[in-house]
mmCIF file of C-alpha atoms in Angstrom:
data_model
loop_
_atom_site.group_PDB
_atom_site.id
_atom_site.type_symbol
_atom_site.label_atom_id
_atom_site.label_comp_id
_atom_site.label_asym_id
_atom_site.label_seq_id
_atom_site.Cartn_x
_atom_site.Cartn_y
_atom_site.Cartn_z
ATOM 1 C CA MET D 658 0.000 0.000 0.000
ATOM 2 C CA ASN D 659 2.815 2.421 0.908
ATOM 3 C CA SER D 660 4.673 1.671 -2.327
ATOM 4 C CA ALA D 661 1.524 2.310 -4.365
ATOM 5 C CA LYS D 662 0.962 5.608 -2.571
ATOM 6 C CA PHE D 663 4.602 6.525 -3.102
ATOM 7 C CA SER D 664 4.296 5.761 -6.826
ATOM 8 C CA LYS D 665 1.269 8.026 -7.193
ATOM 9 C CA GLN D 666 3.057 10.867 -5.430
ATOM 10 C CA LEU D 667 6.120 10.291 -7.610
ATOM 11 C CA PHE D 668 4.082 10.532 -10.809
ATOM 12 C CA ALA D 669 2.578 13.800 -9.566
ATOM 13 C CA ILE D 670 5.965 15.507 -9.286
ATOM 14 C CA PRO D 671 6.304 16.471 -13.008
ATOM 15 C CA TYR D 672 2.832 18.034 -12.969
ATOM 16 C CA ALA D 673 3.644 19.928 -9.778
ATOM 17 C CA VAL D 674 6.861 21.257 -11.322
ATOM 18 C CA LEU D 675 5.038 22.361 -14.469
ATOM 19 C CA ALA D 676 2.331 24.040 -12.388
ATOM 20 C CA VAL D 677 4.930 25.959 -10.376
ATOM 21 C CA VAL D 678 6.986 27.030 -13.399
ATOM 22 C CA PHE D 679 4.188 27.888 -15.825
ATOM 23 C CA VAL D 680 1.323 28.905 -13.501
ATOM 24 C CA ILE D 681 2.362 29.951 -10.005
ATOM 25 C CA ILE D 682 5.579 31.825 -10.831
ATOM 26 C CA PRO D 683 4.006 33.838 -13.716
ATOM 27 C CA LEU D 684 1.038 34.728 -11.484
ATOM 28 C CA VAL D 685 3.353 35.909 -8.700
ATOM 29 C CA MET D 686 5.348 37.987 -11.189
ATOM 30 C CA MET D 687 2.149 39.457 -12.623
ATOM 31 C CA LEU D 688 0.856 40.317 -9.135
ATOM 32 C CA PHE D 689 4.194 41.939 -8.267
ATOM 33 C CA ASN D 690 4.230 44.015 -11.473
ATOM 34 C CA ALA D 691 0.619 45.099 -10.958
ATOM 35 C CA PHE D 692 1.619 47.030 -7.826
ATOM 36 C CA MET D 693 4.815 48.504 -9.260
ATOM 37 C CA SER D 694 5.256 51.796 -11.051
ATOM 38 C CA GLY D 695 7.612 52.432 -13.943
ATOM 39 C CA ASP D 696 10.401 53.525 -11.570
ATOM 40 C CA GLY D 697 10.038 50.382 -9.417
ATOM 41 C CA SER D 698 8.135 51.939 -6.500
ATOM 42 C CA PHE D 699 4.999 50.519 -4.908
ATOM 43 C CA THR D 700 1.739 52.038 -6.179
ATOM 44 C CA PHE D 701 -2.007 51.500 -6.587
ATOM 45 C CA ASP D 702 -2.168 53.761 -9.648
ATOM 46 C CA ASN D 703 -2.323 50.843 -12.068
ATOM 47 C CA PHE D 704 -5.635 49.746 -10.547
ATOM 48 C CA LEU D 705 -6.910 53.313 -10.136
ATOM 49 C CA ASN D 706 -6.629 53.612 -13.923
ATOM 50 C CA PHE D 707 -9.901 51.693 -14.054
ATOM 51 C CA GLY D 708 -11.567 55.010 -13.350
ATOM 52 C CA ASN D 709 -10.828 55.866 -16.981
ATOM 53 C CA VAL D 710 -14.037 56.015 -19.000
ATOM 54 C CA ASP D 711 -12.394 54.436 -22.049
ATOM 55 C CA VAL D 712 -11.408 51.369 -20.006
ATOM 56 C CA TRP D 713 -15.002 50.896 -18.839
ATOM 57 C CA LYS D 714 -16.218 51.241 -22.417
ATOM 58 C CA VAL D 715 -13.879 48.488 -23.555
ATOM 59 C CA LEU D 716 -14.858 46.291 -20.599
ATOM 60 C CA GLY D 717 -18.557 46.885 -21.244
ATOM 61 C CA ARG D 718 -18.126 46.095 -24.947
ATOM 62 C CA SER D 719 -16.320 42.891 -23.983
ATOM 63 C CA PHE D 720 -19.139 41.750 -21.697
ATOM 64 C CA ILE D 721 -21.768 42.541 -24.338
ATOM 65 C CA MET D 722 -19.837 40.532 -26.929
ATOM 66 C CA ALA D 723 -19.316 37.673 -24.470
ATOM 67 C CA PHE D 724 -23.002 37.673 -23.496
ATOM 68 C CA LEU D 725 -24.215 37.577 -27.102
ATOM 69 C CA THR D 726 -21.673 34.895 -28.031
ATOM 70 C CA THR D 727 -22.701 32.748 -25.066
ATOM 71 C CA VAL D 728 -26.442 33.093 -25.753
ATOM 72 C CA ILE D 729 -26.079 32.279 -29.457
ATOM 73 C CA CYS D 730 -23.803 29.309 -28.738
ATOM 74 C CA LEU D 731 -26.285 28.001 -26.153
ATOM 75 C CA LEU D 732 -29.271 28.396 -28.485
ATOM 76 C CA LEU D 733 -27.413 26.542 -31.245
ATOM 77 C CA ALA D 734 -25.654 23.921 -29.130
ATOM 78 C CA TYR D 735 -28.511 22.767 -26.898
ATOM 79 C CA PRO D 736 -30.816 21.440 -29.633
ATOM 80 C CA THR D 737 -27.785 20.026 -31.477
ATOM 81 C CA ALA D 738 -26.603 18.189 -28.363
ATOM 82 C CA PHE D 739 -30.148 17.006 -27.609
ATOM 83 C CA ILE D 740 -30.597 15.573 -31.106
ATOM 84 C CA LEU D 741 -27.191 13.869 -31.063
ATOM 85 C CA ALA D 742 -27.739 12.464 -27.571
ATOM 86 C CA ASN D 743 -31.063 10.927 -28.580
ATOM 87 C CA SER D 744 -30.067 9.873 -32.082
ATOM 88 C CA LYS D 745 -29.566 6.255 -33.120
ATOM 89 C CA LEU D 746 -26.597 7.238 -35.260
ATOM 90 C CA ASN D 747 -23.077 6.324 -34.285
ATOM 91 C CA LYS D 748 -22.894 9.208 -31.858
ATOM 92 C CA SER D 749 -19.191 9.120 -31.145
ATOM 93 C CA ALA D 750 -18.253 9.143 -34.828
ATOM 94 C CA THR D 751 -20.768 11.898 -35.548
ATOM 95 C CA ILE D 752 -19.470 14.129 -32.773
ATOM 96 C CA VAL D 753 -15.849 13.630 -33.805
ATOM 97 C CA MET D 754 -16.469 14.183 -37.505
ATOM 98 C CA LEU D 755 -18.674 17.246 -37.158
ATOM 99 C CA PHE D 756 -17.300 19.119 -34.192
ATOM 100 C CA ILE D 757 -14.081 17.752 -32.745
ATOM 101 C CA LEU D 758 -11.928 17.380 -35.869
ATOM 102 C CA PRO D 759 -12.245 21.092 -36.813
ATOM 103 C CA MET D 760 -10.904 21.970 -33.352
ATOM 104 C CA TRP D 761 -7.650 20.192 -34.234
ATOM 105 C CA ILE D 762 -6.988 22.929 -36.761
ATOM 106 C CA ASN D 763 -5.233 25.925 -35.243
ATOM 107 C CA SER D 764 -7.746 28.502 -34.023
ATOM 108 C CA LEU D 765 -5.989 31.374 -35.804
ATOM 109 C CA LEU D 766 -6.112 29.508 -39.116
ATOM 110 C CA ARG D 767 -9.856 29.031 -38.732
ATOM 111 C CA ILE D 768 -10.375 32.696 -37.863
ATOM 112 C CA TYR D 769 -8.327 33.799 -40.877
ATOM 113 C CA ALA D 770 -10.501 31.514 -43.002
ATOM 114 C CA VAL D 771 -13.591 33.299 -41.644
ATOM 115 C CA LYS D 772 -11.980 36.611 -42.532
ATOM 116 C CA LEU D 773 -11.211 35.555 -46.102
ATOM 117 C CA ILE D 774 -14.694 34.133 -46.694
ATOM 118 C CA PHE D 775 -16.948 36.646 -44.924
ATOM 119 C CA GLU D 776 -15.046 39.941 -44.762
ATOM 120 C CA ASP D 777 -16.326 41.175 -48.144
ATOM 121 C CA LEU D 778 -19.865 40.098 -47.234
ATOM 122 C CA MET D 779 -20.091 41.441 -43.677
ATOM 123 C CA GLY D 780 -17.225 43.922 -43.407
ATOM 124 C CA LYS D 781 -14.819 44.096 -40.483
ATOM 125 C CA GLY D 782 -16.718 45.095 -37.365
ATOM 126 C CA PHE D 783 -19.027 43.946 -34.589
ATOM 127 C CA GLY D 784 -21.055 41.510 -36.704
ATOM 128 C CA LEU D 785 -18.020 39.711 -38.117
ATOM 129 C CA VAL D 786 -16.345 39.529 -34.694
ATOM 130 C CA LEU D 787 -19.510 38.052 -33.194
ATOM 131 C CA PHE D 788 -19.703 35.508 -36.006
ATOM 132 C CA GLY D 789 -16.069 34.565 -35.451
ATOM 133 C CA MET D 790 -16.575 34.230 -31.705
ATOM 134 C CA VAL D 791 -19.558 31.914 -32.135
ATOM 135 C CA TYR D 792 -17.701 29.868 -34.732
ATOM 136 C CA ASP D 793 -14.626 29.571 -32.515
ATOM 137 C CA PHE D 794 -16.322 28.785 -29.178
ATOM 138 C CA PHE D 795 -19.359 26.759 -30.293
ATOM 139 C CA PRO D 796 -17.681 23.348 -29.665
ATOM 140 C CA PHE D 797 -16.887 24.387 -26.088
ATOM 141 C CA MET D 798 -20.601 24.869 -25.460
ATOM 142 C CA LEU D 799 -21.637 21.722 -27.309
ATOM 143 C CA MET D 800 -19.397 19.167 -25.599
ATOM 144 C CA PRO D 801 -20.512 19.649 -21.948
ATOM 145 C CA LEU D 802 -24.145 19.771 -23.070
ATOM 146 C CA TYR D 803 -23.788 16.597 -25.105
ATOM 147 C CA THR D 804 -21.988 14.840 -22.253
ATOM 148 C CA ILE D 805 -24.678 15.658 -19.686
ATOM 149 C CA LEU D 806 -27.572 14.827 -22.034
ATOM 150 C CA ALA D 807 -26.043 11.585 -23.307
ATOM 151 C CA ASN D 808 -25.407 10.322 -19.764
ATOM 152 C CA MET D 809 -28.712 11.476 -18.301
ATOM 153 C CA ASP D 810 -30.703 8.960 -16.241
ATOM 154 C CA HIS D 811 -33.686 8.232 -18.493
ATOM 155 C CA SER D 812 -35.663 6.694 -15.648
ATOM 156 C CA TYR D 813 -36.697 10.212 -14.593
ATOM 157 C CA ILE D 814 -37.958 10.938 -18.099
ATOM 158 C CA GLU D 815 -39.837 7.653 -18.281
ATOM 159 C CA ALA D 816 -41.378 8.271 -14.867
ATOM 160 C CA ALA D 817 -42.624 11.688 -15.986
ATOM 161 C CA GLU D 818 -44.100 10.141 -19.127
ATOM 162 C CA ASP D 819 -45.855 7.461 -17.054
ATOM 163 C CA LEU D 820 -47.377 10.218 -14.908
ATOM 164 C CA GLY D 821 -48.841 11.817 -18.037
ATOM 165 C CA ALA D 822 -46.413 14.659 -18.622
ATOM 166 C CA SER D 823 -46.482 16.073 -22.133
ATOM 167 C CA PRO D 824 -43.196 16.208 -24.111
ATOM 168 C CA LEU D 825 -42.936 19.946 -23.457
ATOM 169 C CA LYS D 826 -43.608 19.612 -19.733
ATOM 170 C CA ASN D 827 -41.232 16.667 -19.554
ATOM 171 C CA PHE D 828 -38.503 18.786 -21.102
ATOM 172 C CA LEU D 829 -39.137 21.837 -18.906
ATOM 173 C CA THR D 830 -39.520 19.980 -15.602
ATOM 174 C CA VAL D 831 -37.121 17.039 -16.025
ATOM 175 C CA ILE D 832 -34.628 17.287 -18.882
ATOM 176 C CA LEU D 833 -33.801 20.997 -18.640
ATOM 177 C CA PRO D 834 -33.202 21.019 -14.835
ATOM 178 C CA LEU D 835 -31.039 17.892 -15.085
ATOM 179 C CA SER D 836 -28.937 19.511 -17.807
ATOM 180 C CA VAL D 837 -28.199 22.675 -15.787
ATOM 181 C CA PRO D 838 -24.657 21.532 -14.827
ATOM 182 C CA GLY D 839 -23.829 21.107 -18.518
ATOM 183 C CA ILE D 840 -25.311 24.510 -19.315
ATOM 184 C CA ILE D 841 -23.255 26.185 -16.592
ATOM 185 C CA SER D 842 -20.079 24.413 -17.710
ATOM 186 C CA GLY D 843 -20.694 25.512 -21.297
ATOM 187 C CA ILE D 844 -21.326 29.100 -20.218
ATOM 188 C CA LEU D 845 -18.088 29.173 -18.245
ATOM 189 C CA MET D 846 -16.136 27.691 -21.155
ATOM 190 C CA VAL D 847 -17.494 30.329 -23.557
ATOM 191 C CA PHE D 848 -18.203 33.523 -21.609
ATOM 192 C CA MET D 849 -14.910 34.234 -19.821
ATOM 193 C CA PRO D 850 -12.601 33.198 -22.704
ATOM 194 C CA THR D 851 -14.632 35.484 -24.968
ATOM 195 C CA VAL D 852 -14.144 38.431 -22.600
ATOM 196 C CA SER D 853 -10.389 37.897 -22.412
ATOM 197 C CA THR D 854 -9.626 36.921 -26.007
ATOM 198 C CA PHE D 855 -7.926 39.346 -28.367
ATOM 199 C CA ALA D 856 -7.011 37.395 -31.504
ATOM 200 C CA VAL D 857 -10.535 37.153 -32.937
ATOM 201 C CA SER D 858 -11.358 40.836 -32.456
ATOM 202 C CA ASP D 859 -7.882 41.794 -33.679
ATOM 203 C CA ILE D 860 -8.264 39.846 -36.942
ATOM 204 C CA LEU D 861 -11.974 40.384 -37.656
ATOM 205 C CA GLY D 862 -12.613 43.725 -35.987
ATOM 206 C CA ASN D 863 -11.480 47.331 -35.913
ATOM 207 C CA PRO D 864 -10.543 49.745 -33.090
ATOM 208 C CA ASP D 865 -14.255 50.227 -32.318
ATOM 209 C CA THR D 866 -14.649 46.507 -31.557
ATOM 210 C CA TYR D 867 -11.485 45.938 -29.526
ATOM 211 C CA MET D 868 -12.099 44.116 -26.282
ATOM 212 C CA PHE D 869 -10.500 43.829 -22.854
ATOM 213 C CA GLY D 870 -8.061 41.202 -24.086
ATOM 214 C CA ASN D 871 -6.912 43.630 -26.773
ATOM 215 C CA LEU D 872 -6.333 46.257 -24.093
ATOM 216 C CA ILE D 873 -4.123 43.882 -22.083
ATOM 217 C CA ASN D 874 -2.251 42.798 -25.210
ATOM 218 C CA TYR D 875 -1.731 46.421 -26.299
ATOM 219 C CA ASN D 876 -0.170 47.404 -22.963
ATOM 220 C CA MET D 877 2.095 44.373 -22.950
ATOM 221 C CA GLU D 878 3.266 44.990 -26.530
ATOM 222 C CA LYS D 879 3.982 48.657 -25.777
ATOM 223 C CA GLY D 880 6.018 47.740 -22.702
ATOM 224 C CA TYR D 881 3.494 48.944 -20.121
ATOM 225 C CA TYR D 882 3.880 45.726 -18.154
ATOM 226 C CA ASN D 883 2.665 47.174 -14.865
ATOM 227 C CA LEU D 884 -0.606 48.407 -16.311
ATOM 228 C CA GLY D 885 -1.078 45.247 -18.357
ATOM 229 C CA SER D 886 -0.437 43.120 -15.264
ATOM 230 C CA ALA D 887 -3.034 45.086 -13.290
ATOM 231 C CA TYR D 888 -5.626 44.561 -16.022
ATOM 232 C CA SER D 889 -4.738 40.860 -16.105
ATOM 233 C CA MET D 890 -5.225 40.555 -12.345
ATOM 234 C CA VAL D 891 -8.636 42.173 -12.613
ATOM 235 C CA MET D 892 -9.563 39.721 -15.359
ATOM 236 C CA LEU D 893 -8.307 36.840 -13.219
ATOM 237 C CA ALA D 894 -10.430 38.080 -10.303
ATOM 238 C CA LEU D 895 -13.514 38.268 -12.537
ATOM 239 C CA ILE D 896 -12.905 34.719 -13.754
ATOM 240 C CA GLY D 897 -12.477 33.487 -10.174
ATOM 241 C CA ILE D 898 -15.673 35.171 -8.948
ATOM 242 C CA THR D 899 -17.655 33.847 -11.903
ATOM 243 C CA THR D 900 -16.345 30.324 -11.333
ATOM 244 C CA LEU D 901 -17.235 30.423 -7.623
ATOM 245 C CA ILE D 902 -20.775 31.600 -8.387
ATOM 246 C CA ALA D 903 -21.202 28.889 -11.026
ATOM 247 C CA ASN D 904 -19.903 26.200 -8.661
ATOM 248 C CA ARG D 905 -22.305 27.325 -5.960
ATOM 249 C CA ILE D 906 -25.245 27.213 -8.376
ATOM 250 C CA THR D 907 -24.193 23.751 -9.563
ATOM 251 C CA SER D 908 -23.803 22.430 -6.006
ATOM 252 C CA LYS D 909 -27.240 23.751 -5.064
ATOM 253 C CA LYS D 910 -28.758 22.033 -8.077
ATOM 254 C CA GLY D 911 -26.985 18.829 -7.157
ATOM 255 C CA GLY D 912 -28.152 19.022 -3.565
ATOM 256 C CA SER D 913 -31.751 19.673 -4.527
ATOM 257 C CA LYS D 914 -32.140 16.423 -6.497
#
């Protein structure tokens, strides 16, 4: 027993080293830079810069884009996942062929393809950026929904049918509540990455559609590491708060079954 436990701990060492080198140390450096000024003195000015109206405009634009992307992905992915989960087709092959294989292509290549195909039709701007966001993040909404629907306990559905529930009522009172964890997972996997991304809006948009990720990237490229680090810490805090809220909602749903 001790040797088995020792082996598991031994195998965990490479992952721990990678986590320290590529996650913890960069976060500590970013936190340190966020409270430093250009001359190396301690300051809160980098965070006080959030009082700038232009920063709030960019942040608000980012949340609007993320909200619309998430809603559209959910509206498209839920019925797709529901059909695939209840289809008699070879579900695994269908999922891989239609949705997983395109994800193996580099994201930037796919976004450049969208630009080449749709730029003349839609023009660079909000509409094209939104289209690119939905195209890029749709699989991240589909997979958790498909997983939860495919593995759902059908005894609840059959029980509701035996009690005389109509298909619509069965969906609203049984299937939809049971799929809430998948919905929340999909929202998390789409919403926050959309807020923080910069490549899609950089390629498909213009200065009027730049998002919070573009603002962070701009400061880092220009050498304003302290300001960029402060913005990154704020984004990290938003992601953490959103994740905690989502986990609490999911745990409440799980406890209410």
